[in-house]
Short mmCIF file of C-alpha atoms and ligand atoms in Angstrom, two decimals:
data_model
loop_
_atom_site.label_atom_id
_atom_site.label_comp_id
_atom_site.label_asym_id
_atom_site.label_seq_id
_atom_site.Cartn_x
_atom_site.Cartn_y
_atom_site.Cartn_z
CA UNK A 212 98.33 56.59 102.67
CA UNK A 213 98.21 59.43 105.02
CA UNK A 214 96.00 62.34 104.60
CA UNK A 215 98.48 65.70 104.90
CA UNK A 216 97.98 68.94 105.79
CA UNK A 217 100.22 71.26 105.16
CA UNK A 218 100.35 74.43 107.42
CA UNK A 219 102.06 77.41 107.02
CA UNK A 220 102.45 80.64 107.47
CA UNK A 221 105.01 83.96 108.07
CA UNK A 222 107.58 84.38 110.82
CA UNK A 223 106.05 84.74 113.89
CA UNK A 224 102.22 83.94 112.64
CA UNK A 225 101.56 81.47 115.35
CA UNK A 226 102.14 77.73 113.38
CA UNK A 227 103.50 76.23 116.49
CA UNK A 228 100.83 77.64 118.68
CA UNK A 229 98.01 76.19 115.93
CA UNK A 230 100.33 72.88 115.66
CA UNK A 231 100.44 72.19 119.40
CA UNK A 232 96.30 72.40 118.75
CA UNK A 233 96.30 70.10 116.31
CA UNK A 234 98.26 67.83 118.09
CA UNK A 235 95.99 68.08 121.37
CA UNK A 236 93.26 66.63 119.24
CA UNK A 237 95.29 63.31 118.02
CA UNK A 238 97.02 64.63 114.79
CA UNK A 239 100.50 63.71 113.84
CA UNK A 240 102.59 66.93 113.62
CA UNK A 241 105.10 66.65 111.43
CA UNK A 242 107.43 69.90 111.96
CA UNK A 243 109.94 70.79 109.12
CA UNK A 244 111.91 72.79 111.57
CA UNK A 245 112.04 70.75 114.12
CA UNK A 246 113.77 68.26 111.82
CA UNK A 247 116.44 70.51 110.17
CA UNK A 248 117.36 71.62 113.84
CA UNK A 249 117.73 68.08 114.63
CA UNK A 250 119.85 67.37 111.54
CA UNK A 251 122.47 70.35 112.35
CA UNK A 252 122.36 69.57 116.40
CA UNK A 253 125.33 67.89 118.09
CA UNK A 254 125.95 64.15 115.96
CA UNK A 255 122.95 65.47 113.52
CA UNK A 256 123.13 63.35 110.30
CA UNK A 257 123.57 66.74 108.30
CA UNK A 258 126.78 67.63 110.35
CA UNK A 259 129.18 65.41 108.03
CA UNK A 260 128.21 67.00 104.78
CA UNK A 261 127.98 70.09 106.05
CA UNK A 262 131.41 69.87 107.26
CA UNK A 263 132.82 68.26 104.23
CA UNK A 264 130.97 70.86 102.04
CA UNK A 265 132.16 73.84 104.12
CA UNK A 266 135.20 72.80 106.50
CA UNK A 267 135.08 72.08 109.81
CA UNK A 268 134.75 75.70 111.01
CA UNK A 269 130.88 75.14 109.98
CA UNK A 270 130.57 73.60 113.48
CA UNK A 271 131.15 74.47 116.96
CA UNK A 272 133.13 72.56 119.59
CA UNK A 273 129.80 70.63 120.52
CA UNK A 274 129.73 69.58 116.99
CA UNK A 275 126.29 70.89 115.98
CA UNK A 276 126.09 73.96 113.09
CA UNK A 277 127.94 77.18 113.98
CA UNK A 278 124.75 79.93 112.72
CA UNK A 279 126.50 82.62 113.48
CA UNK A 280 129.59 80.80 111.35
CA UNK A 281 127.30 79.91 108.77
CA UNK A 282 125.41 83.10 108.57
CA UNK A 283 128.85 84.81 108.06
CA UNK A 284 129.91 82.51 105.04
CA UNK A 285 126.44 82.70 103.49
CA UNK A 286 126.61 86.68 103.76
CA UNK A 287 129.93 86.76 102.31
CA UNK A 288 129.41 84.03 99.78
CA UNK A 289 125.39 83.69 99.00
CA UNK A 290 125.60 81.06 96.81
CA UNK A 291 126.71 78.80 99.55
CA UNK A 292 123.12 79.06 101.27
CA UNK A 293 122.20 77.11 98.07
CA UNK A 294 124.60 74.34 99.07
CA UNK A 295 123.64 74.27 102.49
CA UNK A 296 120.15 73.82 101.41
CA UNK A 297 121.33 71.12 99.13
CA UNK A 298 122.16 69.26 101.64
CA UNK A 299 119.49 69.86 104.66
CA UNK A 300 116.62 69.55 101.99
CA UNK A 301 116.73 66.61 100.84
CA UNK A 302 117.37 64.92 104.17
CA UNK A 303 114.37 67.27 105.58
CA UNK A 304 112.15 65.67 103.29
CA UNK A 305 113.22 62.20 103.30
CA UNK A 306 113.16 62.03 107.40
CA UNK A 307 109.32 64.19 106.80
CA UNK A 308 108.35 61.43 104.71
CA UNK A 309 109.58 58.42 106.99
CA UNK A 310 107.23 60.20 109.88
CA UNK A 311 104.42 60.37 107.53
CA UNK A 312 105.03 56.40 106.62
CA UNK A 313 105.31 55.50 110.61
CA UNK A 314 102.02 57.70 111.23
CA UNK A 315 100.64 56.05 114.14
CA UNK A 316 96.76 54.59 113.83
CA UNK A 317 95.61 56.95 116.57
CA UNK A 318 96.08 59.88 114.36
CA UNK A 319 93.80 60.00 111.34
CA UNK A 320 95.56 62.38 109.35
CA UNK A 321 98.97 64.50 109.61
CA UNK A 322 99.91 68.35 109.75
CA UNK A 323 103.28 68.94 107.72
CA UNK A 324 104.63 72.28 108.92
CA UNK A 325 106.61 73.98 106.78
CA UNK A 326 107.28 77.25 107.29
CA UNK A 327 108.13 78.02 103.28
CA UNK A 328 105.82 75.57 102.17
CA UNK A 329 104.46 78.82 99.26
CA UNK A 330 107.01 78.99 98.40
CA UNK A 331 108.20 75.22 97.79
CA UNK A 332 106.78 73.94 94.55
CA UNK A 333 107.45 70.29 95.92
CA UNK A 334 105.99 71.06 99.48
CA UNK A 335 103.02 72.15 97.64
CA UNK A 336 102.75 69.30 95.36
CA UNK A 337 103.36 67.13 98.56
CA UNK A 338 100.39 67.82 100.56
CA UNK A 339 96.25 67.24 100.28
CA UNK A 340 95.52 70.45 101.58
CA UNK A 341 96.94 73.89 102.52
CA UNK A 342 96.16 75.32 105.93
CA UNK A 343 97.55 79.08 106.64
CA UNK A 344 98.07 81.31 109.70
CA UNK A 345 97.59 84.73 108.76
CA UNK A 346 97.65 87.73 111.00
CA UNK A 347 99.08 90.99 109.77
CA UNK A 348 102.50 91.86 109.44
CA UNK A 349 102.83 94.41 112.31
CA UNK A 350 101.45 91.63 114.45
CA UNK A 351 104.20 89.23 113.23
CA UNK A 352 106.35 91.91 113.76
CA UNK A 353 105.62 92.65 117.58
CA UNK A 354 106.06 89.03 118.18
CA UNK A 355 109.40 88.47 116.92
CA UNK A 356 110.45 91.15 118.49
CA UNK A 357 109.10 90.60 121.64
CA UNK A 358 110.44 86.72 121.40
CA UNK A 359 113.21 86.59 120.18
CA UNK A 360 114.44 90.59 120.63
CA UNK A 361 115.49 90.97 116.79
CA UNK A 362 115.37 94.59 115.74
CA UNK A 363 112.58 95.66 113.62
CA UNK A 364 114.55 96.31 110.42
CA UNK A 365 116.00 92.80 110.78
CA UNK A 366 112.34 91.02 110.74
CA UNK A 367 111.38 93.51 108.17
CA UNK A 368 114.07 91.88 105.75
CA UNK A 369 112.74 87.98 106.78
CA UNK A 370 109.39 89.34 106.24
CA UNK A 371 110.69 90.39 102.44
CA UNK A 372 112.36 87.20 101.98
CA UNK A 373 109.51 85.20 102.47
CA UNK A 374 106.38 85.06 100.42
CA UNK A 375 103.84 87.76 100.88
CA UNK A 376 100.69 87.52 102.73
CA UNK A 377 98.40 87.99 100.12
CA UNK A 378 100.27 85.24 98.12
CA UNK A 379 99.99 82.90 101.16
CA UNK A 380 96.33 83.22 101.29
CA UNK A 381 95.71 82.97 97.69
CA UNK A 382 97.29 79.36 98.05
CA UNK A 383 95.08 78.76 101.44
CA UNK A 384 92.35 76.44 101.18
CA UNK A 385 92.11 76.99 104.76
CA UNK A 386 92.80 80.34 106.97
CA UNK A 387 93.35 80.34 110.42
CA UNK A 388 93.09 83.53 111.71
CA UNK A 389 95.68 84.66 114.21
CA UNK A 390 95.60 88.23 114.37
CA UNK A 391 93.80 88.08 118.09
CA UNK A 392 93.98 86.41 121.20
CA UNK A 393 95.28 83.36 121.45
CA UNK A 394 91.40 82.01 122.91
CA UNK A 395 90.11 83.04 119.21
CA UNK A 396 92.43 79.86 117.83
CA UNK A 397 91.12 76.32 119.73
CA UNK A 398 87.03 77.50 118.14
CA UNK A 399 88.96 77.33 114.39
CA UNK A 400 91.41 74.58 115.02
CA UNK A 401 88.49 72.45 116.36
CA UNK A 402 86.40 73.58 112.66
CA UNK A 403 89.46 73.03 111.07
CA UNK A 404 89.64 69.34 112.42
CA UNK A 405 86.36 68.04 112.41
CA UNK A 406 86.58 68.82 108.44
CA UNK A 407 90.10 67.06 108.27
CA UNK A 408 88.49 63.73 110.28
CA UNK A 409 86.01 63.58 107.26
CA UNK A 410 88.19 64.18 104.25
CA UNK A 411 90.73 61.96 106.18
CA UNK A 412 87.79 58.72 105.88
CA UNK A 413 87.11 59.25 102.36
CA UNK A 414 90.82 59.18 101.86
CA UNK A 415 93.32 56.60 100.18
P1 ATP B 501 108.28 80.99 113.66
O1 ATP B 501 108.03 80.47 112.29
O2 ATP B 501 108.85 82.34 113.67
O3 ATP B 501 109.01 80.02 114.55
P2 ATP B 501 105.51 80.50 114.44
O4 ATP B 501 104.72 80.86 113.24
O5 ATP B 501 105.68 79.06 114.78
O6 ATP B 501 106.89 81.25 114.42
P3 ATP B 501 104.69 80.85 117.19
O7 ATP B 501 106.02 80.41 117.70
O8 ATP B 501 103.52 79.96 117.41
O9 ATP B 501 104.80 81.25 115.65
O10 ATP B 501 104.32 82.30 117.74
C1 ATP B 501 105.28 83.35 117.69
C2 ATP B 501 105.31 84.07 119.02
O11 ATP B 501 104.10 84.80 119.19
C3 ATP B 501 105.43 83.11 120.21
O12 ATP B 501 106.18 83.75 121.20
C4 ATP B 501 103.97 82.94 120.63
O13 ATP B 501 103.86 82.65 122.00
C5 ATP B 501 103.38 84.31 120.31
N1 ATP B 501 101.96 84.23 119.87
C6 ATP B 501 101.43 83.45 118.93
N2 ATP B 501 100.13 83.69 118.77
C7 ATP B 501 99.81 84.67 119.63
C8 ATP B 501 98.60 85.38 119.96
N3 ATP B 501 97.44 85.13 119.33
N4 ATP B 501 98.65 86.33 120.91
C9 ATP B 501 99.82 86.61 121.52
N5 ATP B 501 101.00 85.98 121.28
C10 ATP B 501 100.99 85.02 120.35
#
């Protein structure tokens, strides 16, 4: 059995940035995202049910998801976000778990990032332990703009989508603040995963 950590936090909070930390010091990172963009890429093993579900039009010439295509049936038809997540979720978690199962015996204990993970009763009920960048939401804000050049109303609509930060850190067992420099993280990643070593060895 694997000890799991599951980290999370908002749009632009900084999980890949405290992930890749993780990761530096010998934990698995298992990344949710990663894995759905890998299932929807060119010969991804969500592309035939995606295309049987919603015609071929769902993909591009290269053969991996058409967002922009999809984005345009979900907005004119919302219910069919439902049945695109019926089919990327449960292929998601099954290809999470099988990374969890081939954990290798250099890493002690896994980090499951997920970036909905609040608001994912079975994510929740998944892991050991809930980890949670927080910064503020104008900070998440001036990142996603700056990165990705989204306008602000845009992120302010993901931001209300997702689950708010006071209901994040009510679920946190663990916060990892993010709101400064990126120096201020490696000092509370390295807290973070001395404590995760130890509950790892009194694990399973
Ligand atoms: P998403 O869920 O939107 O993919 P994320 O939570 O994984 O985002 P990152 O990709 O780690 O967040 O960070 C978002 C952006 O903000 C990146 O461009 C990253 O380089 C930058 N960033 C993260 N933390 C800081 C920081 N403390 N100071 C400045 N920039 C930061």
């Amino acid at each position: 059995m694997t000890y799991v950590v599951g980290l999370t936090g908002g749009i632009g909070s900084g999980k890949s940035a405290v992930a890749d930390l993780f990761a530096a010091r010998g934990a698995l990172v298992v990344d949710t995202d990663a894995i759905a963009h890998g299932l929807t890429a060119p010969g991804g093993a969500a592309m035939p049910a995606i295309c049987a579900e919603f015609g071929a039009a769902a993909a591009g010439a290269d053969g991996a998801l058409d967002r922009a295509a999809m984005r345009a049936m979900v907005f004119a038809d919302p219910p069919a976000r439902k049945r695109l997540e019926a089919i990327l979720h449960p292929l998601i978690r099954s290809e999470s778990e099988r990374r969890l199962a081939e954990r290798p015996a250099a890493s002690p204990y896994a980090i499951l990032m997920v970036p909905l993970l609040i608001e994912s009763g079975d994510y929740r009920k998944r892991v050991d332990r809930i980890a949670v960048v927080d910064c503020a939401e104008a900070t998440q804000i001036a990142r996603v703009m700056r990165r990705n050049g989204l306008a602000r109303e845009e992120i302010e609509r993901i931001l209300a989508a997702q689950a708010s930060r006071a209901e994040r850190l009510a679920a946190a067992d663990d916060v990892i603040d993010n709101d400064g420099e990126l120096a201020a993280l490696p000092p509370q990643v390295e807290r973070l995963h001395v404590n995760y070593l130890a509950l790892a060895r009194g694990f399973g």
